[in-house]
Coordinates of C-alpha atoms and ligand atoms in Angstrom, one line a residue:
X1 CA 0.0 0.0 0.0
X2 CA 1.6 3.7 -0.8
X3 CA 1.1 6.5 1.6
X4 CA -0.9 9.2 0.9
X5 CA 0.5 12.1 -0.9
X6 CA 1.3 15.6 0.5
X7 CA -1.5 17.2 0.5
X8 CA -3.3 20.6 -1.1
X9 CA -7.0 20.6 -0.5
X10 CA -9.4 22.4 -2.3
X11 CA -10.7 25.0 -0.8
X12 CA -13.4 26.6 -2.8
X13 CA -11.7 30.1 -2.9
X14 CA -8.7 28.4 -3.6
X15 CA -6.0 26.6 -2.4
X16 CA -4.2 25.8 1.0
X17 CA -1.3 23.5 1.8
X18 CA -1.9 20.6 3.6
X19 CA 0.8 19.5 6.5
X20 CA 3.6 17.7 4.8
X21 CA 4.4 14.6 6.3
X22 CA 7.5 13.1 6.3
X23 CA 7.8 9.6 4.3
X24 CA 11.4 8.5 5.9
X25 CA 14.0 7.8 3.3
X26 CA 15.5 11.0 2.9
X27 CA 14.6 13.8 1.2
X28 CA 15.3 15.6 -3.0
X29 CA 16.8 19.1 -2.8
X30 CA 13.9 21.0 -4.6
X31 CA 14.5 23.5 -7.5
X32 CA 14.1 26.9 -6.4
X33 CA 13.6 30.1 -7.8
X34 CA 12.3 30.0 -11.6
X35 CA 10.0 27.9 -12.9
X36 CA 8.6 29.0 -15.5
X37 CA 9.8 31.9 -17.2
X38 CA 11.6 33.3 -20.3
X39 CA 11.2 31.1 -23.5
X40 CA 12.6 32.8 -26.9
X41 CA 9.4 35.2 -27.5
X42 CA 8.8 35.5 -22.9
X43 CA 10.7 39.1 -22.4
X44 CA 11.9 38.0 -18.6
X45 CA 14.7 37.3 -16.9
X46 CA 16.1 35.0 -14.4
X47 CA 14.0 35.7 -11.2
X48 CA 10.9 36.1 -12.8
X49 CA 8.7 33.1 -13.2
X50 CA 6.7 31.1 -11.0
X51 CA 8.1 32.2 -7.4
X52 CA 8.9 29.4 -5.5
X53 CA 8.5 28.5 -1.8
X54 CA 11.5 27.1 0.4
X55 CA 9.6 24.7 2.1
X56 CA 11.2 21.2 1.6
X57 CA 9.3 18.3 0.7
X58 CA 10.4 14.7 1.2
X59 CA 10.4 12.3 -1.9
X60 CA 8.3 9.4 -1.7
X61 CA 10.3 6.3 -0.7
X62 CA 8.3 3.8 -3.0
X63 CA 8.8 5.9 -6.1
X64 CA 12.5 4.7 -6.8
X65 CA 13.7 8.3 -6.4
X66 CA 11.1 10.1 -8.2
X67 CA 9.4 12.8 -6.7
X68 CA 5.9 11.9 -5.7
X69 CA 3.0 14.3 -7.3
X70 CA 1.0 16.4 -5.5
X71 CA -2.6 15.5 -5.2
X72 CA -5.6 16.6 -4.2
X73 CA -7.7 13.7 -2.3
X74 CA -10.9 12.7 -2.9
X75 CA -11.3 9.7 -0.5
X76 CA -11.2 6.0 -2.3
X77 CA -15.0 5.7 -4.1
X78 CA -13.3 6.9 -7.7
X79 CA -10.0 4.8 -7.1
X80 CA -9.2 2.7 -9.9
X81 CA -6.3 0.0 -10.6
X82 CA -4.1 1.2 -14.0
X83 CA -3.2 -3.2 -13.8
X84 CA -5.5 -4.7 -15.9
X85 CA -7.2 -1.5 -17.6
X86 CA -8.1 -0.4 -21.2
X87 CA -6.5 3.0 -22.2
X88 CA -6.5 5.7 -24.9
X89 CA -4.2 7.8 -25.1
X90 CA -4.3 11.1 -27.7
X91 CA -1.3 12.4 -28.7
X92 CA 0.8 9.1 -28.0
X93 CA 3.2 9.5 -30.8
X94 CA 5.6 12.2 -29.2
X95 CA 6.2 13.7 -25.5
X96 CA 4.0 13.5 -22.4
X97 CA 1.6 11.3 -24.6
X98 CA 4.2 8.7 -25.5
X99 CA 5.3 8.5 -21.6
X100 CA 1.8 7.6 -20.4
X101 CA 1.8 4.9 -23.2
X102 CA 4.9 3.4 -21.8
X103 CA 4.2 4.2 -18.3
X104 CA 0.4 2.4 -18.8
X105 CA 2.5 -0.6 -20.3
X106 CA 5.2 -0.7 -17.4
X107 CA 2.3 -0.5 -14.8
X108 CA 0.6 -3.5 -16.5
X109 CA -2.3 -2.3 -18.9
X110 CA -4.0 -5.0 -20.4
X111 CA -4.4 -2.9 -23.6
X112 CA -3.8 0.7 -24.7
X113 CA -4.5 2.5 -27.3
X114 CA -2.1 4.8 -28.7
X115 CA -4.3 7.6 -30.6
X116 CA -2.1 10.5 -33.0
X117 CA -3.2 12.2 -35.8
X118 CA 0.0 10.3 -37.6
X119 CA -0.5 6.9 -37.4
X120 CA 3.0 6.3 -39.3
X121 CA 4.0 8.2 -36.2
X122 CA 3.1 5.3 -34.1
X123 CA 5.2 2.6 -35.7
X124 CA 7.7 2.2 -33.5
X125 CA 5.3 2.1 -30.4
X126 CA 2.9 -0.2 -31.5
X127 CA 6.2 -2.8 -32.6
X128 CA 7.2 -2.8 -29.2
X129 CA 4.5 -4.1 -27.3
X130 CA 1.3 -6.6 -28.3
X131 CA -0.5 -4.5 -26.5
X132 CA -0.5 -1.1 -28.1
X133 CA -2.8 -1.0 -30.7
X134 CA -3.1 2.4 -32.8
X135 CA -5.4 4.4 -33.7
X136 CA -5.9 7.7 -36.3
X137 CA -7.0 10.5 -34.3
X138 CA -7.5 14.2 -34.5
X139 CA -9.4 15.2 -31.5
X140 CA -10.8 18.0 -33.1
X141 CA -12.2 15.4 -36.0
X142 CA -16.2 14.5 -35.0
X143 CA -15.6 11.4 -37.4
X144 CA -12.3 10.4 -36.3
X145 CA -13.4 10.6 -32.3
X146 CA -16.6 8.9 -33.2
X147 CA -14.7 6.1 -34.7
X148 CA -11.8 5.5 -31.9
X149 CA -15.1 5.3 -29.7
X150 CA -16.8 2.2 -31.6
X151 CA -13.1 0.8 -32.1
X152 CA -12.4 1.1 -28.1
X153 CA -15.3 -0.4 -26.9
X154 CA -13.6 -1.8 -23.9
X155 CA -12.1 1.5 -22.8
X156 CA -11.6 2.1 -19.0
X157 CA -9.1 4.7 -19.3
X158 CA -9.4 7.7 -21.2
X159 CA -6.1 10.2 -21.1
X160 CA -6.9 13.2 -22.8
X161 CA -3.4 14.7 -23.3
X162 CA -3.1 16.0 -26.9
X163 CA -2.6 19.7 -27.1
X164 CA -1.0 22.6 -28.8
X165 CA 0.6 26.2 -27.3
X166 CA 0.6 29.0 -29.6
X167 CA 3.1 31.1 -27.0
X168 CA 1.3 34.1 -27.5
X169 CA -0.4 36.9 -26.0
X170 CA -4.2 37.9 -26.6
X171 CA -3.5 41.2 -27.7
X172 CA 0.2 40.4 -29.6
X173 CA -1.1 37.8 -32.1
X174 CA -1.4 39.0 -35.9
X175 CA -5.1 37.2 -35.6
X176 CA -7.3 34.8 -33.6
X177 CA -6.6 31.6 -35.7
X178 CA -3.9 30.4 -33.2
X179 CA -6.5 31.0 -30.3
X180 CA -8.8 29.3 -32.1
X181 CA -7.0 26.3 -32.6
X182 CA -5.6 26.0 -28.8
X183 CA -9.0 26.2 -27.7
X184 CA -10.3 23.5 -30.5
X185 CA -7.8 20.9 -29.3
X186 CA -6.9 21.7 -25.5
X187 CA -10.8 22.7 -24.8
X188 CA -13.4 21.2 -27.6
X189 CA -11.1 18.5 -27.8
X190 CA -11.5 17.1 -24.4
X191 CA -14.9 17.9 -24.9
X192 CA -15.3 15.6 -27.3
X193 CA -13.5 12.5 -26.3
X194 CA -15.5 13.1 -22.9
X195 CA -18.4 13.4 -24.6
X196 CA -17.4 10.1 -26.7
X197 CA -15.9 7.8 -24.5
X198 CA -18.3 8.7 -21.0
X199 CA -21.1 5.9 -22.6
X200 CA -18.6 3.6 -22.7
X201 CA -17.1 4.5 -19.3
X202 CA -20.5 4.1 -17.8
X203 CA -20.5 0.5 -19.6
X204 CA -17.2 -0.5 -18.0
X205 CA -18.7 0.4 -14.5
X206 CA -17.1 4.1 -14.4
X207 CA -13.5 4.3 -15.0
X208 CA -11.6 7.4 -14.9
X209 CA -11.1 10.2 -17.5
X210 CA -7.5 12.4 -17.4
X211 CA -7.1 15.8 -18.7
X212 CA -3.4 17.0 -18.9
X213 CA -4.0 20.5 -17.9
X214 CA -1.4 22.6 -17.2
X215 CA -0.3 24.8 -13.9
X216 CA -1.5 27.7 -16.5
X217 CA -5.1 26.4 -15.9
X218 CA -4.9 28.3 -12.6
X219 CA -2.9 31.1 -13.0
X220 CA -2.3 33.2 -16.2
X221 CA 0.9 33.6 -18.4
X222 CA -0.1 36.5 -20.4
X223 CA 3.3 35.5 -23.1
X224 CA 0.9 32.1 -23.3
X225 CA -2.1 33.9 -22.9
X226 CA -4.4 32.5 -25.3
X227 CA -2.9 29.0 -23.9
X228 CA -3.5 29.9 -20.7
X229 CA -7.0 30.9 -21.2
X230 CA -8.0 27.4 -23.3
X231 CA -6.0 25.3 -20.1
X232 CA -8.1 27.6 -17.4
X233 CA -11.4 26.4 -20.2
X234 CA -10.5 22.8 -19.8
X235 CA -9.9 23.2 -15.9
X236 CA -13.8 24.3 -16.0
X237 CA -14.9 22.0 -18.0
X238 CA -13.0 19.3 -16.1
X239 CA -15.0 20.4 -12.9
X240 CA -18.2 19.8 -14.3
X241 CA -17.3 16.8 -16.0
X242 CA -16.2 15.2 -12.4
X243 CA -19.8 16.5 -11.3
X244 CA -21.7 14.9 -14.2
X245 CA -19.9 11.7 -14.3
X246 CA -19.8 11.3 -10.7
X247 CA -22.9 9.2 -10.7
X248 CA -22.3 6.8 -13.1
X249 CA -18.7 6.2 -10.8
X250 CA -16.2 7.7 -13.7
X251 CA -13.2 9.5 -11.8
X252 CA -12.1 12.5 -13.5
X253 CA -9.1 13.9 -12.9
X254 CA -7.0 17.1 -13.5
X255 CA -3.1 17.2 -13.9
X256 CA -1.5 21.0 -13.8
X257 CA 2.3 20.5 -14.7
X258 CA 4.6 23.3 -15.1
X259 CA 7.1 23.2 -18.1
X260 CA 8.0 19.5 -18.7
X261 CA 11.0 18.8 -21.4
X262 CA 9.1 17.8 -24.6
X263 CA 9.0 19.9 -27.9
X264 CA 6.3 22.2 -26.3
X265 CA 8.7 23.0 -22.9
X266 CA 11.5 23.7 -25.5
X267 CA 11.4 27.4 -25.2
X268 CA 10.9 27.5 -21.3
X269 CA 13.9 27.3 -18.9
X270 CA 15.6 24.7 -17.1
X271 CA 15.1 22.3 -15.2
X272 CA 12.0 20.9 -16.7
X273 CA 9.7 17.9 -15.1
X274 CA 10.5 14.3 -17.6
X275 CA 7.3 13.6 -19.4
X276 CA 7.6 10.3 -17.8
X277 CA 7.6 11.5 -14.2
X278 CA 4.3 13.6 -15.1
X279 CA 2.6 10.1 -16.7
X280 CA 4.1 7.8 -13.7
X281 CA 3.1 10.4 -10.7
X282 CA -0.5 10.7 -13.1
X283 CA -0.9 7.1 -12.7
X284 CA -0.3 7.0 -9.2
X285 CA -3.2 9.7 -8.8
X286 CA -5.3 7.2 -10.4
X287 CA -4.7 5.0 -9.0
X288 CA -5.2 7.0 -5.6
X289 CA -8.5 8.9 -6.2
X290 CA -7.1 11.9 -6.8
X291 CA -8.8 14.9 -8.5
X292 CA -5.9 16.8 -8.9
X293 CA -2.3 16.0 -9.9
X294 CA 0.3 18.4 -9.7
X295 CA 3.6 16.1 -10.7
X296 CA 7.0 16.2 -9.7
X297 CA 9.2 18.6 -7.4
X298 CA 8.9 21.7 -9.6
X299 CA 5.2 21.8 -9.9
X300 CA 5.0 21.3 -6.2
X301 CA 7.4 24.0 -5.9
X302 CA 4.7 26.3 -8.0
X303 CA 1.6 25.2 -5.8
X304 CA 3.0 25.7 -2.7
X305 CA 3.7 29.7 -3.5
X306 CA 0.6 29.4 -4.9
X307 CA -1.4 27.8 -1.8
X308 CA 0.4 30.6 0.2
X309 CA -0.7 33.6 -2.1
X310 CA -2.3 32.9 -5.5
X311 CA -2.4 36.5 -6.3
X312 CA 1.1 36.9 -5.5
X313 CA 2.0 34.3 -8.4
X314 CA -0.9 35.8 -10.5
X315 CA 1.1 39.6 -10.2
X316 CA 4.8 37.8 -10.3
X317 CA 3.5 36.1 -13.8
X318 CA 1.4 39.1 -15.2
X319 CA 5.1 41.1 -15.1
X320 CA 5.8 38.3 -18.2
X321 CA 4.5 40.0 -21.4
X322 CA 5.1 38.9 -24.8
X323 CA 7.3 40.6 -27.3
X324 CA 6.0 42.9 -29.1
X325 CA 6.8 42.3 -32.7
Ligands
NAP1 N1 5.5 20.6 -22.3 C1 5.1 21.4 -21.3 O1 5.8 22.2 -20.8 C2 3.6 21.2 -20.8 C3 3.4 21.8 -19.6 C4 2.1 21.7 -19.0 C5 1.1 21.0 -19.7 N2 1.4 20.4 -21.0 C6 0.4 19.7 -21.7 O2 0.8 18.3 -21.9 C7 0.1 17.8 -23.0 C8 1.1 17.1 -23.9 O3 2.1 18.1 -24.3 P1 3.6 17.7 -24.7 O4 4.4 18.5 -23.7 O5 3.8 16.3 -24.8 O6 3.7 18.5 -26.1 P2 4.2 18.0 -27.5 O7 5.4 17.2 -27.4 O8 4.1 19.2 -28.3 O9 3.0 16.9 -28.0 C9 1.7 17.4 -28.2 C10 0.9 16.2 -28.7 O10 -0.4 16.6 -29.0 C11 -0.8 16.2 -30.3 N3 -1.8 17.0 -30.9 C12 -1.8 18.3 -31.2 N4 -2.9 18.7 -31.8 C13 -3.6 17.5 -31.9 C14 -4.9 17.2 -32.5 N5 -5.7 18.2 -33.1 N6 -5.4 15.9 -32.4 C15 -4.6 15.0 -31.9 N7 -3.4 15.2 -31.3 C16 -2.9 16.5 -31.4 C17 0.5 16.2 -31.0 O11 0.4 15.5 -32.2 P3 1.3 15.9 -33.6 O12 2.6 15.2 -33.5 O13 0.4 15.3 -34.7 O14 1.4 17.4 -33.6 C18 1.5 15.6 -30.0 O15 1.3 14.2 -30.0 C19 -0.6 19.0 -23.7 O16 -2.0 19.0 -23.4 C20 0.1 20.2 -23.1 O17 -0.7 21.3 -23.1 C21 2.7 20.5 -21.5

């Protein structure tokens, strides 16, 4: 049995920080200072960023030196075993998509899924493992969703974690069609696969649904800001999926990373979280009941300046405007 996470409860108004408990074997120096801050087009500087608290937070002894993710608890009704379970995954064939693929398979997944808009994309996935089995998918597609749905009948597991960031601001773009498309794939696009996959979900008994969010879900990057705005959409839309689907027993749950080192986290700073320590401390929310996932040391690192004062990180962040071309 794993402990219990660190905790941040929700709070209505917000967030506060739960007592950290120690978890014995020793604890991971902790990043501090920048988080998130000055990609090519971001005019900041070192200091600027997602501020950072001091407080140290003890790794969790069962994750083979990973840091464990934060979580918010919801008790053990929605908890769910990843062993045995169906899974899709969108946008498998590259970064935080491909980690929860391998992650799904490493924690025993009887079958996944591995959904990209590239199917030649997936070659090399599907080859490794019986298992994978891949599928053509453009979440923003109505066709394409609706067949992945009658081809993944026996889905358990739907990860929602295909998106795009324009790295823009609302005012600085030459036009909206950049906008437009964040909030067709990060926003409609979890829309739809919710709205697809929660029949089938209900059929397997309830099951989970994961949206890869993003830490800019709860506080705004104006260089991202049209990004930001579709990640704080899908954080609503999350919500009331959770509500809707609590009946039929489907967990939903939300994961807010900061910058993670795929070719989206390219242009933000050093150090970034490993794609496969966001899927891995994902899984483990799963598999915890967890509404909320905030993985690895950094994003911790971001929630605890922002349980202490989210309008503090809201001003520290609002500093960050984009270029103006
Ligand atoms: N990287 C970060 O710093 C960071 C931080 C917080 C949250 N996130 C979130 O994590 C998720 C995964 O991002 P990542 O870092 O792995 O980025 P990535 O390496 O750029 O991968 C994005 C994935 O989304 C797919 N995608 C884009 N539009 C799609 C569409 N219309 N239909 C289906 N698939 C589509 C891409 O497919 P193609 O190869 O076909 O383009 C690709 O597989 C995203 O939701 C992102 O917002 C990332």
């Amino acid at each position: 049995m794993r402990p219990a996470p660190d905790r941040v409860v929700s709070t209505g108004g917000g967030f506060r920080a739960g007592q950290a408990r120690s978890r014995g074997a020793g604890s991971r120096s902790r990043a501090r200072g920048v988080v998130i801050t000055n990609g090519p087009r971001l005019a900041s500087a070192q200091g600027r960023g997602f501020p950072a608290t001091n407080r140290r937070r003890p790794a969790c002894p069962d994750s083979g030196g990973r840091d464990a993710g934060e979580t918010v608890q919801t008790g053990t009704e929605d908890e769910m075993k990843v062993e045995g379970s169906v899974a899709l995954v969108t946008g498998a064939n590259r970064g935080i998509g491909t980690a929860f693929v391998q992650g799904l398979l490493q924690r025993g997944a009887k079958k996944v899924y591995a959904a990209a808009r590239d199917v030649g994309a997936l070659k090399e996935l599907a080859a490794s493992d019986p298992r994978v089995i891949a599928l053509p998918l453009d979440v923003t597609n109505d066709a394409q969703a609706r067949a992945a749905a009658e081809r993944a009948q026996d889905l358990t597991l739907l990860i929602n974690n295909a998106g795009v960031a324009g790295m823009q601001g609302a005012l600085s773009a030459p036009d909206l069609s950049v906008a437009r498309e964040e909030m067709e794939v990060n926003y409609f696009g979890v829309l739809r696969m919710s709205r697809m996959f929660a029949p089938i979900l209900a059929r397997a008994g309830g099951g989970a649904i994961v949206n890869v969010l993003s830490m800019l879900s709860l506080v705004t990057l104006p260089a991202a800001g049209t990004y930001s705005a579709s990640k704080a959409a899908a954080l609503a839309l999350t919500r009331s999926l959770r509500a809707e689907l609590k009946r039929q027993g489907t967990a939903v749950i939300a994961v807010l990373p900061v910058q993670v080192d795929t070719a989206m986290g390219q242009g933000l700073p050093e150090p970034r979280l490993k794609p496969e320590d966001v899927a891995l401390d994902t899984l483990d929310g799963v598999e915890r009941g967890t509404e909320e996932v905030f993985p690895g040391a950094l994003t911790r690192n971001v929630v605890d300046a922002f349980a202490a004062d989210p309008k503090a990180v809201q001003a520290h962040l609002s500093a960050m405007l984009p270029a103006v071309n």
